[in-house]
PDB file of C-alpha atoms in Angstrom:
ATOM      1  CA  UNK A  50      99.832  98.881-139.403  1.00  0.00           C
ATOM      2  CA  UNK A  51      97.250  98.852-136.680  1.00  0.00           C
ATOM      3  CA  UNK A  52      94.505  96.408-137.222  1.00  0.00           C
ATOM      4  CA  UNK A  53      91.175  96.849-136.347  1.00  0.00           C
ATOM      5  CA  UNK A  54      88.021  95.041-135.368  1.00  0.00           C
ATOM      6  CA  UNK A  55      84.590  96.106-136.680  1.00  0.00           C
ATOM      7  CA  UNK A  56      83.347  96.470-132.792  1.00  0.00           C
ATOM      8  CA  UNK A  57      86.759  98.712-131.942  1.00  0.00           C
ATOM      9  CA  UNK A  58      85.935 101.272-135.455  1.00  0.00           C
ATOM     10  CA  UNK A  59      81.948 101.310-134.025  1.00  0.00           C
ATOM     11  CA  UNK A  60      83.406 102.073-130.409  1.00  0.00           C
ATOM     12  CA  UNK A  61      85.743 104.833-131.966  1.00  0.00           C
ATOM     13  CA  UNK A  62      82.648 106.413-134.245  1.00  0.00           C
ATOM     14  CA  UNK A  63      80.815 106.199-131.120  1.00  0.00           C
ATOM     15  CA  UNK A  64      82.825 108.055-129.153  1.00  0.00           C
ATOM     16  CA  UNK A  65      83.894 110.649-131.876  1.00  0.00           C
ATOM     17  CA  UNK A  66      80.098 111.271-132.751  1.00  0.00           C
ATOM     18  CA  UNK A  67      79.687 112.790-128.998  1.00  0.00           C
ATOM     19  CA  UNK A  68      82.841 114.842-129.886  1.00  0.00           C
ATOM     20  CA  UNK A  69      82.089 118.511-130.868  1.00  0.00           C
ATOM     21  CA  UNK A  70      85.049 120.164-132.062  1.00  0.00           C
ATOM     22  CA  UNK A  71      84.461 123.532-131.940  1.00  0.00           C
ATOM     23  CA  UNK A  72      83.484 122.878-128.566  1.00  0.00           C
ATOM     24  CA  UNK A  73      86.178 120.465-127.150  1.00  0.00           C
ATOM     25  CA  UNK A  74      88.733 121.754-129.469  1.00  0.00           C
ATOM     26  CA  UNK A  75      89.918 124.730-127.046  1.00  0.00           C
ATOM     27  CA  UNK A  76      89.212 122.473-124.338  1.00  0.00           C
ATOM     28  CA  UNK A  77      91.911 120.649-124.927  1.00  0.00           C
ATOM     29  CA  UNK A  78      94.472 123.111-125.958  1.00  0.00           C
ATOM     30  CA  UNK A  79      93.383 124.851-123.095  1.00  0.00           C
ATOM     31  CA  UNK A  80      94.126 122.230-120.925  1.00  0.00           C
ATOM     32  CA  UNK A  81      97.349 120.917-122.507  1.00  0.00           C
ATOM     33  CA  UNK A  82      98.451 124.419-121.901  1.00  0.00           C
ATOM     34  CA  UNK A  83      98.015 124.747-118.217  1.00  0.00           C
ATOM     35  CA  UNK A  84      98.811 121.569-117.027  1.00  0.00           C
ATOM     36  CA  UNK A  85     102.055 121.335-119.244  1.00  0.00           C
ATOM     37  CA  UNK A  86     103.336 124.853-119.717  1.00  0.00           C
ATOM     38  CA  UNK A  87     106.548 124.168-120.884  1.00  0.00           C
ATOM     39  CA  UNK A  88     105.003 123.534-124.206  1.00  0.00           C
ATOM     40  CA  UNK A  89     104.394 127.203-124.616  1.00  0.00           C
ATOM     41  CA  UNK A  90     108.189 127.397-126.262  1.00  0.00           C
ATOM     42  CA  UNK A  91     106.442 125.671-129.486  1.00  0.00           C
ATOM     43  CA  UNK A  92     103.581 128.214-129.952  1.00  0.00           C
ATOM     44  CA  UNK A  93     106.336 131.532-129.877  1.00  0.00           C
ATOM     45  CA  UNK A  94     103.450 133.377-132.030  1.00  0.00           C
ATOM     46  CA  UNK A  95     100.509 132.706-130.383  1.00  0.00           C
ATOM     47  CA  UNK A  96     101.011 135.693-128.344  1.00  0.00           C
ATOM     48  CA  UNK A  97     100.608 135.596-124.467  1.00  0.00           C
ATOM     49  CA  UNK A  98      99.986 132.385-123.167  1.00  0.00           C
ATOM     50  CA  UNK A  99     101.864 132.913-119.772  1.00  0.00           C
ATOM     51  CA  UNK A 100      98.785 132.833-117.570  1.00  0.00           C
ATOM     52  CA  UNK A 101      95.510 130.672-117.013  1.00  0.00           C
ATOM     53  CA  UNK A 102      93.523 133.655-117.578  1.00  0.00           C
ATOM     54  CA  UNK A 103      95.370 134.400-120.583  1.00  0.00           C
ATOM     55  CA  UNK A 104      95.530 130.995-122.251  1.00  0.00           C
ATOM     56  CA  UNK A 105      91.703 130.359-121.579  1.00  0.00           C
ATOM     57  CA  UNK A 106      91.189 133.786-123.350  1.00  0.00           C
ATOM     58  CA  UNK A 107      93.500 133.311-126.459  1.00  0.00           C
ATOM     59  CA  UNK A 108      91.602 133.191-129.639  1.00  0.00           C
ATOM     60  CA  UNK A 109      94.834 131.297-131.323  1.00  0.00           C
ATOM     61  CA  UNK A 110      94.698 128.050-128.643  1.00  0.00           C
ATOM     62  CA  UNK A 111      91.306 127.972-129.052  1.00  0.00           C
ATOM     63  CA  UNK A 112      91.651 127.817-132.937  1.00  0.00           C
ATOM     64  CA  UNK A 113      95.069 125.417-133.127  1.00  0.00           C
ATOM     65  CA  UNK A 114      92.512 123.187-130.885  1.00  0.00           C
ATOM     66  CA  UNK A 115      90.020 122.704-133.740  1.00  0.00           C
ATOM     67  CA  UNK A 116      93.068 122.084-136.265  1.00  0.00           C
ATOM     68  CA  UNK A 117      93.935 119.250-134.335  1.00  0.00           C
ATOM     69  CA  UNK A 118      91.014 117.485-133.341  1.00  0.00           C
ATOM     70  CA  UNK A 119      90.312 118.131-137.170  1.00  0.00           C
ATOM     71  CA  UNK A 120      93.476 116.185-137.719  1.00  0.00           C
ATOM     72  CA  UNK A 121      91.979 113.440-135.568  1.00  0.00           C
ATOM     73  CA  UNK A 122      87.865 113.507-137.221  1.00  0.00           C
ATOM     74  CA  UNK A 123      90.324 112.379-140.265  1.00  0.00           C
ATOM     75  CA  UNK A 124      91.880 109.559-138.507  1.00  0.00           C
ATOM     76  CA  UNK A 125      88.723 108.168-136.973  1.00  0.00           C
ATOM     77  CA  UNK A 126      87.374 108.871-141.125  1.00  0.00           C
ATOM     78  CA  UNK A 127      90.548 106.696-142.382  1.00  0.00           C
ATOM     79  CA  UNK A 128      91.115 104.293-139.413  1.00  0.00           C
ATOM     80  CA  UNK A 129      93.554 102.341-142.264  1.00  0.00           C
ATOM     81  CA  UNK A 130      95.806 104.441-142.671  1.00  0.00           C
ATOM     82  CA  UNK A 131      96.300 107.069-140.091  1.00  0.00           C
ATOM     83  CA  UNK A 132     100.008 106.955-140.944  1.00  0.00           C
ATOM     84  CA  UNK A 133      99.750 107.560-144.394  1.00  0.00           C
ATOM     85  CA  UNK A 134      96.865 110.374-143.884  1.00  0.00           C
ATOM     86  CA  UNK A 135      99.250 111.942-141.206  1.00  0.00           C
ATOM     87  CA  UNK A 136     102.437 111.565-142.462  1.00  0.00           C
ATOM     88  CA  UNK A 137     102.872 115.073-144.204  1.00  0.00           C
ATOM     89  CA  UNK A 138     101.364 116.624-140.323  1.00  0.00           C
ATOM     90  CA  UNK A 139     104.387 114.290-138.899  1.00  0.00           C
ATOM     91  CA  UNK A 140     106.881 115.903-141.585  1.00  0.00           C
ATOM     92  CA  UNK A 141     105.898 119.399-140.111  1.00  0.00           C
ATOM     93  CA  UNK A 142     106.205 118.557-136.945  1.00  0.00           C
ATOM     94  CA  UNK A 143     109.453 116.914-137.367  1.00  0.00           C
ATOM     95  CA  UNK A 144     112.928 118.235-135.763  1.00  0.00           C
ATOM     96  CA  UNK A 145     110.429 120.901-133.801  1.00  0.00           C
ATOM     97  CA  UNK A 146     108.177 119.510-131.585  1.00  0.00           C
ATOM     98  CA  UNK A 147     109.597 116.821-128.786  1.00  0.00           C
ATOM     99  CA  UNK A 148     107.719 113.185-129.669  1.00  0.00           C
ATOM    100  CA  UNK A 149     106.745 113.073-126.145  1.00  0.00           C
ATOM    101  CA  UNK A 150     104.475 115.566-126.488  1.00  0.00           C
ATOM    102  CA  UNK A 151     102.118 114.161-128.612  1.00  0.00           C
ATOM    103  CA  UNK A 152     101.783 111.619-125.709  1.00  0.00           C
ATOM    104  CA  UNK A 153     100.641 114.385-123.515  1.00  0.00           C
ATOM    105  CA  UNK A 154      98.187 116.026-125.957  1.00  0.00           C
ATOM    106  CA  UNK A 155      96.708 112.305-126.486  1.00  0.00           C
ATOM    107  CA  UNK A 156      96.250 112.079-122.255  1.00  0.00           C
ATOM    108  CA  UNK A 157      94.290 115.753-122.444  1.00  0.00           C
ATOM    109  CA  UNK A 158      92.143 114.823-125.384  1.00  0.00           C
ATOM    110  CA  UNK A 159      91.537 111.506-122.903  1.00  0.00           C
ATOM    111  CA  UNK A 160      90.628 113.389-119.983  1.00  0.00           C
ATOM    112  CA  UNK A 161      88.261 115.803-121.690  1.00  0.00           C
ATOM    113  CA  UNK A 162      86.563 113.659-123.308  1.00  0.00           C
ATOM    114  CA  UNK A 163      85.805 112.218-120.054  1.00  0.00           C
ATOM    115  CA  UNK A 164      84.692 115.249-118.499  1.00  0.00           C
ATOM    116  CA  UNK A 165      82.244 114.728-121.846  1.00  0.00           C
ATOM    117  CA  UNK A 166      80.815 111.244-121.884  1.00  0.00           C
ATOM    118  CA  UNK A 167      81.227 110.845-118.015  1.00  0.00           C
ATOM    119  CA  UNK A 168      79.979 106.640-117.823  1.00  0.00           C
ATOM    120  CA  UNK A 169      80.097 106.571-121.761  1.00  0.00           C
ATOM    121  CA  UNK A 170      83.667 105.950-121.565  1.00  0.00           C
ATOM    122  CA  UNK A 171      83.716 103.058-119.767  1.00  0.00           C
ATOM    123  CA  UNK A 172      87.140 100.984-119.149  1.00  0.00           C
ATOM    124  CA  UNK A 173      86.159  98.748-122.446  1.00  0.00           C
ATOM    125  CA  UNK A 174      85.723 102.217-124.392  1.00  0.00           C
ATOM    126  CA  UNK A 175      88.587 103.581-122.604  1.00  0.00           C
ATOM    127  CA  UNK A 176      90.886 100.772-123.411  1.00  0.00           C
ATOM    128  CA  UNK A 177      89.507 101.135-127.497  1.00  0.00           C
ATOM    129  CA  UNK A 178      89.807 105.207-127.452  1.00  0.00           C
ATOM    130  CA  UNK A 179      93.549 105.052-126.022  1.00  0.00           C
ATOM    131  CA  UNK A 180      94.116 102.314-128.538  1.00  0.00           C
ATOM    132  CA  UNK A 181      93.186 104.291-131.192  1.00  0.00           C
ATOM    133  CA  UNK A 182      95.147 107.497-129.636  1.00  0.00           C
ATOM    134  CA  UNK A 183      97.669 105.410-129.903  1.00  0.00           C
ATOM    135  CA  UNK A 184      97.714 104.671-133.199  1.00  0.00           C
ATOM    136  CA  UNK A 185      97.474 108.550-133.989  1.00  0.00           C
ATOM    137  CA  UNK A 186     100.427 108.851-131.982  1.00  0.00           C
ATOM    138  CA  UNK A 187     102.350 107.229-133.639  1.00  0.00           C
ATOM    139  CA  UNK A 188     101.359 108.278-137.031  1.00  0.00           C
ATOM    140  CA  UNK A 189     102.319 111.910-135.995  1.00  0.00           C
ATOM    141  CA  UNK A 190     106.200 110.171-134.691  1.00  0.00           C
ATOM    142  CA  UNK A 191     106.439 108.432-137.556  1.00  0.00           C
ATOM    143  CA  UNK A 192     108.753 110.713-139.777  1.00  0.00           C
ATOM    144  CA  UNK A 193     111.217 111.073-136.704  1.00  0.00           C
ATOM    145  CA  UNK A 194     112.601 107.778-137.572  1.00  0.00           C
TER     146      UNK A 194
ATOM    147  CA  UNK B  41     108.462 120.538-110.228  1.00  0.00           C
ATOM    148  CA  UNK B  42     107.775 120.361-106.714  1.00  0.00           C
ATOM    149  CA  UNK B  43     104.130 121.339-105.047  1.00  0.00           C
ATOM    150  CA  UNK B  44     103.703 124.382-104.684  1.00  0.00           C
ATOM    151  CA  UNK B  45     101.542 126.195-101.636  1.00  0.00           C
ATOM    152  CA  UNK B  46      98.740 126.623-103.971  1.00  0.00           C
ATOM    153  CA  UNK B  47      98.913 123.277-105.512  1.00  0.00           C
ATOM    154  CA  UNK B  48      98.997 121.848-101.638  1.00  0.00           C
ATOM    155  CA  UNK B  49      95.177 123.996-101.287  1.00  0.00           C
ATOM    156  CA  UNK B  50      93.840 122.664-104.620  1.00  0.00           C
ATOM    157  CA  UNK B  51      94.623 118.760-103.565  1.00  0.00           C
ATOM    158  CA  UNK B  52      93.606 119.355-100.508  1.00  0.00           C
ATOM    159  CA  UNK B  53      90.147 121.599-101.435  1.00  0.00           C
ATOM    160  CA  UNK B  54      89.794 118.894-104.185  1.00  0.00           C
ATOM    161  CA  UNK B  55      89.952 115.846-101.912  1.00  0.00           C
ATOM    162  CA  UNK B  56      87.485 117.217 -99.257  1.00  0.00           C
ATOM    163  CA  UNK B  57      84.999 116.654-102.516  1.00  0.00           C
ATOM    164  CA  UNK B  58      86.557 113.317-103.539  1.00  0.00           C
ATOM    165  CA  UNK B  59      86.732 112.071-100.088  1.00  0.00           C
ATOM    166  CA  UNK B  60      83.127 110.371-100.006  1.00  0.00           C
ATOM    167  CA  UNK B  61      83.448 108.420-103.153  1.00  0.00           C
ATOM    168  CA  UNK B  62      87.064 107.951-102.906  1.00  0.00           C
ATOM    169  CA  UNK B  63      86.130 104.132-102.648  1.00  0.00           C
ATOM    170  CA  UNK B  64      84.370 104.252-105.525  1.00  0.00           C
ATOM    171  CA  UNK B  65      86.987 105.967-107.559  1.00  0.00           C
ATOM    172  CA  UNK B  66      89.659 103.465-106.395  1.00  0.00           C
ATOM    173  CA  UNK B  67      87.425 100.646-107.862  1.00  0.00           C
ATOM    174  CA  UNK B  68      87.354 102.159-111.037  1.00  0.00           C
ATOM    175  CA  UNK B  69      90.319 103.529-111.676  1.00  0.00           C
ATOM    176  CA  UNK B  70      92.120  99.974-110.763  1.00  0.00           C
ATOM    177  CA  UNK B  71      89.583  98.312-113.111  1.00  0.00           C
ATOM    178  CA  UNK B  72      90.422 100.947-116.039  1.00  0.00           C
ATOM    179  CA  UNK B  73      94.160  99.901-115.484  1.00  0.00           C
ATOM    180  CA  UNK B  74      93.649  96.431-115.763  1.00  0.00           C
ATOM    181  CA  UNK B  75      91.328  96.479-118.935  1.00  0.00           C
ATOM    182  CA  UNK B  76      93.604  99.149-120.630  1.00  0.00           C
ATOM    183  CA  UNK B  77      96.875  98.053-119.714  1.00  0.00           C
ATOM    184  CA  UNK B  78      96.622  94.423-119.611  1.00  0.00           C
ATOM    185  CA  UNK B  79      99.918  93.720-118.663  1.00  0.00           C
ATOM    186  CA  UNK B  80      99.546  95.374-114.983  1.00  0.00           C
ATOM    187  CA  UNK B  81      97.223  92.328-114.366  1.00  0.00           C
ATOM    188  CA  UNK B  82     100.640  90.361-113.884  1.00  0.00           C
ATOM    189  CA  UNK B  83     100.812  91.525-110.286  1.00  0.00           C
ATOM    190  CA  UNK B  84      97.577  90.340-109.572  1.00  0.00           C
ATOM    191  CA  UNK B  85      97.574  87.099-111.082  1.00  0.00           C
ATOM    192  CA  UNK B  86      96.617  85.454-107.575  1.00  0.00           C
ATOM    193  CA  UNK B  87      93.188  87.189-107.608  1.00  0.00           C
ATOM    194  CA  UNK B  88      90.106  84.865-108.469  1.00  0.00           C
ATOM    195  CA  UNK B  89      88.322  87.409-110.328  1.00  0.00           C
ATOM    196  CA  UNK B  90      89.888  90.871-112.425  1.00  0.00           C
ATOM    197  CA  UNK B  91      87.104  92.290-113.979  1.00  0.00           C
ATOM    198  CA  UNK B  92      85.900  95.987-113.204  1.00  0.00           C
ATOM    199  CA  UNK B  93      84.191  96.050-110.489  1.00  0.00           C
ATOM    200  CA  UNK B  94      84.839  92.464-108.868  1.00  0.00           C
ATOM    201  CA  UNK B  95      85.559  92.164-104.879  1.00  0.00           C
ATOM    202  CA  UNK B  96      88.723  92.015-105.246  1.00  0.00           C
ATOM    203  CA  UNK B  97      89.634  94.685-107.621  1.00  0.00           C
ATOM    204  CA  UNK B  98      86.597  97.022-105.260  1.00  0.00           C
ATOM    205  CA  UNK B  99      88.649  96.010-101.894  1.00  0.00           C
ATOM    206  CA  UNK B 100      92.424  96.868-103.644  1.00  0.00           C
ATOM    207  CA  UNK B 101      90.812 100.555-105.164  1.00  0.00           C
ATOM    208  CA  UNK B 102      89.832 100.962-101.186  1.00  0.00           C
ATOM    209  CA  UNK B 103      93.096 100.444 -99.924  1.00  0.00           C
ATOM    210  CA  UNK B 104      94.809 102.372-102.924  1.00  0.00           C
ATOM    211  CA  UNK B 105      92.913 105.367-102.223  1.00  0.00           C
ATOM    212  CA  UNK B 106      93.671 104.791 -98.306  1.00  0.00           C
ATOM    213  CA  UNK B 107      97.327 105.387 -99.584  1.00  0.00           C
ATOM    214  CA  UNK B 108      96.644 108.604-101.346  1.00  0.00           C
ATOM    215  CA  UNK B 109      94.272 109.905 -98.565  1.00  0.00           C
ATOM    216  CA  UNK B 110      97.206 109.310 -96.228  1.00  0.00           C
ATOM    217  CA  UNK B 111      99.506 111.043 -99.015  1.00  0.00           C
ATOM    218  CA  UNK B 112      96.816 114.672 -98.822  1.00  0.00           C
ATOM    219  CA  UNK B 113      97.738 114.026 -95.065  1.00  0.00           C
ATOM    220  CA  UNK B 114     101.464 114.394 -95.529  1.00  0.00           C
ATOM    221  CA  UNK B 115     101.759 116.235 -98.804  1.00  0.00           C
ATOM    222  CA  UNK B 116     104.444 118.873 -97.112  1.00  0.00           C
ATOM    223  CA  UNK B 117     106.762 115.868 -96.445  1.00  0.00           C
ATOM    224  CA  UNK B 118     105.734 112.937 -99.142  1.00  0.00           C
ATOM    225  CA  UNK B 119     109.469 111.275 -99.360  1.00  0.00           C
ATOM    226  CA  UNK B 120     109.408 110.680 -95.496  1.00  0.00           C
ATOM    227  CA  UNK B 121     105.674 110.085 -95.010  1.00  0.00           C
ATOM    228  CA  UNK B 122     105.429 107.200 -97.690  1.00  0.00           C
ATOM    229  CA  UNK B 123     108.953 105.442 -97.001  1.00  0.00           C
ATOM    230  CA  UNK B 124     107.324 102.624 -95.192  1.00  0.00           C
ATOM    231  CA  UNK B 125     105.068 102.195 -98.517  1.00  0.00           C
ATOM    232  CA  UNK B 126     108.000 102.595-100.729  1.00  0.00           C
ATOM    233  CA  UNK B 127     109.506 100.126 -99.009  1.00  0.00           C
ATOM    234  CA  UNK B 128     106.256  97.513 -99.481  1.00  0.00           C
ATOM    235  CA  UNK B 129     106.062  98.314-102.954  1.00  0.00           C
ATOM    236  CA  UNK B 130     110.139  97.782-104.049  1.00  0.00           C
ATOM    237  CA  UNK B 131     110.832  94.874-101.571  1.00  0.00           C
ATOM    238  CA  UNK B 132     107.935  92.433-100.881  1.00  0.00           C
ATOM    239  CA  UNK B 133     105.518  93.768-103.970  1.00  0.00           C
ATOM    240  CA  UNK B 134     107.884  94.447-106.310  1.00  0.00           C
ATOM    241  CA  UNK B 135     106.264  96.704-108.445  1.00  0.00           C
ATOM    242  CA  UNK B 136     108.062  97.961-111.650  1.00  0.00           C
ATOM    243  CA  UNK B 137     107.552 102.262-110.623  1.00  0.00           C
ATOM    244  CA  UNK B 138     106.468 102.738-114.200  1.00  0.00           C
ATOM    245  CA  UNK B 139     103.400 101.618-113.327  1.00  0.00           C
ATOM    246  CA  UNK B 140     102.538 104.377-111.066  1.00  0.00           C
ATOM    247  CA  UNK B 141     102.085 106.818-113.709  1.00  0.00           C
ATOM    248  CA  UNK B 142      99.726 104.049-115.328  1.00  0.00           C
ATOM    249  CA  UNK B 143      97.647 104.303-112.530  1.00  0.00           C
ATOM    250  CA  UNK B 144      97.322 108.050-112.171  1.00  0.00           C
ATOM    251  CA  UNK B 145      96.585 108.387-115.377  1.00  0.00           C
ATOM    252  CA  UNK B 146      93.704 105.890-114.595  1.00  0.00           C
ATOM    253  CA  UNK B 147      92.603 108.244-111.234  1.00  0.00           C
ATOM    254  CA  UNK B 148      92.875 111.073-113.552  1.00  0.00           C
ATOM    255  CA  UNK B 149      90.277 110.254-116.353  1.00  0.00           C
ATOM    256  CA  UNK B 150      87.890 108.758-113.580  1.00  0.00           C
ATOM    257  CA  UNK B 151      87.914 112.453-111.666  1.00  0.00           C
ATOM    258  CA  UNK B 152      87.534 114.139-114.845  1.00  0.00           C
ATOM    259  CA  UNK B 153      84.282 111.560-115.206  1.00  0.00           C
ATOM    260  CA  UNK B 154      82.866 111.298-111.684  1.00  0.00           C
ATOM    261  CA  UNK B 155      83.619 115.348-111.420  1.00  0.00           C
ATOM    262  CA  UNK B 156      83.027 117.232-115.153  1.00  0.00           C
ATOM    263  CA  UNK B 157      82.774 120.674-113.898  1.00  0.00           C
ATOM    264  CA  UNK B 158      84.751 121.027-111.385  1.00  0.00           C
ATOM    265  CA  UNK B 159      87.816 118.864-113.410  1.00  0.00           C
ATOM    266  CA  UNK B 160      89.197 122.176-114.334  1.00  0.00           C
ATOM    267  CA  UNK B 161      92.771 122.580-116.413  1.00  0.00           C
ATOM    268  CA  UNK B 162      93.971 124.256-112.841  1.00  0.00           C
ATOM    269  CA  UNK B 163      92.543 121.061-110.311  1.00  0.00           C
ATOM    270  CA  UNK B 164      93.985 118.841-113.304  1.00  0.00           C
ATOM    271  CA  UNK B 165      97.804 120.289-113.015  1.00  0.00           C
ATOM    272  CA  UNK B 166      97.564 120.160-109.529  1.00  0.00           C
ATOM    273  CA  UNK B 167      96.489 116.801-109.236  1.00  0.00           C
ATOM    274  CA  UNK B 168      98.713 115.617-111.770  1.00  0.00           C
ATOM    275  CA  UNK B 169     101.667 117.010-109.807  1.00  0.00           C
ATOM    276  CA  UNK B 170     100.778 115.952-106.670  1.00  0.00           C
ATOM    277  CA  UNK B 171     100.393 112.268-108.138  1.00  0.00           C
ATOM    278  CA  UNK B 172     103.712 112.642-109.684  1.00  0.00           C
ATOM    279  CA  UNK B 173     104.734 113.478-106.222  1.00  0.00           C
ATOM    280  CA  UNK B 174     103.653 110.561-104.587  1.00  0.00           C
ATOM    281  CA  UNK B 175     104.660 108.112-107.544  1.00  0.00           C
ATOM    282  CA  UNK B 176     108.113 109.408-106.533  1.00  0.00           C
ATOM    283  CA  UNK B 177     107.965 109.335-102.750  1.00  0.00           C
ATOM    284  CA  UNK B 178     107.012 105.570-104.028  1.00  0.00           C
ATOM    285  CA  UNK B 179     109.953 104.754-105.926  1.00  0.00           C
ATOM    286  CA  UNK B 180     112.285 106.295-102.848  1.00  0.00           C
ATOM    287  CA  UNK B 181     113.494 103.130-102.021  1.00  0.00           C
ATOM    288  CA  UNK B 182     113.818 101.249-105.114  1.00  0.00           C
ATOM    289  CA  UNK B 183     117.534 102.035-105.159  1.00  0.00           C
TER     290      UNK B 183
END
């Protein structure tokens, strides 16, 4: 179980109170989508996602964007037990999605919050966030073992 | 997943923009490695001072982003252009290659800071291929 000091949950609040996720949400998705594309064999019904003009317009990545950065208000809500919390999300996910993946959704959520907070995510912050990323991470692997 | 000729105009659009504060990005992006993954401070353990934005860790971003300018210059031919780096970083420096992606990820998050807008999900996958690109033009010579 991750452990966590009282300045790493106030850096983490911090940084997830400057989060909005109906607006960041599709960001991310968004993103995930065009600079990874080969994940597009795990959304088969989200119609076309093929193109950037057609991912940035697809009302079902913008919407799967919200679900998961609802996922992750939850985990910043229950920093003690993210695997617990997740663990039925990690059972879904299970024997479809490729763990690596997660990694690469964690990197996107990264980089736009950047493009967010600009100088608010200093390396300190930085180090913190991907910490707690981390942690989410491996709460969503945690029923491949 | 090589570069394709529109990912080639994107790096190379992109950089004419990153150019002027490509010392500045160095700096930081070196000093987000060393705070986030603490255990790339190994190779510089001879440095008098680590913290962001120290001399040292300002001069090293310079020269790392001397390296990548000098990788925009040769993107059609990355293996060949970089073998005499490859070589510096597998004999004499003797970097483990997994720490290459470490550090573009750490470039990465600093564009999307120091540039918001014009971050987009397109400049992104370019970028992120073309650093792939040069992380493996790195490792050429490792065996």
């Amino acid at each position: 179980m991750v452990k966590w000091t009282e300045e790493e949950r106030c850096t983490i609040r911090e940084v997830w109170e400057k989060v909005d996720v109906d607006e960041i949400g599709p960001q991310i998705l968004t993103r995930v989508h065009i600079v990874y594309p080969w994940r597009e064999t795990y959304f088969g019904t989200f119609g076309d996602i093929f193109t950037n003009t057609s991912i940035l317009n697809n009302p079902k990545v913008a919407h799967h964007g919200k679900v998961v950065l609802r996922s992750i208000d939850k985990a910043v809500r229950i920093m003690d037990r993210i695997q617990e919390t997740h663990a039925a999300l990690s059972r879904l996910h299970y024997e479809c999605v490729d763990p690596d993946n997660f990694k690469l959704l964690g990197d996107c959520i990264t980089i736009s919050i950047a493009c967010k907070l600009k100088e608010a995510l200093n390396p300190q912050v930085q180090a913190v966030w991907q910490k707690f990323l981390c942690a989410v991470v491996e709460a969503m692997n945690s029923q491949n073992k | 997943m090589s570069l394709t000729a529109k990912d080639k105009e994107v790096v190379k659009a992109f950089w004419t923009k990153l150019a002027p504060k490509a010392d500045d990005v160095g700096a930081d992006a070196l000093s987000r490695m060393l705070v986030v993954y603490p255990q790339t401070k190994t190779y510089f353990a001879h440095w008098k001072d680590l913290s962001p934005g120290s001399a040292p860790v300002k001069k090293h971003g310079k020269t790392i982003m001397g390296g990548v300018a000098d990788a925009v210059g040769k993107i059609d031919d990355l293996t060949a252009g970089l073998l005499d780096l490859s070589e510096l970083h597998a004999f004499t420096l003797r970097v483990d290659p997994a720490n290459f992606k470490i550090l573009s990820h750490n470039i990465l998050v600093v564009l999307a800071i120091v540039f918001p807008n014009e971050f987009t999900p397109e400049v992104h996958v370019a970028l992120d291929k073309f650093l792939g690109a040069l992380s493996r033009a790195l490792a050429e010579k490792y065996r």
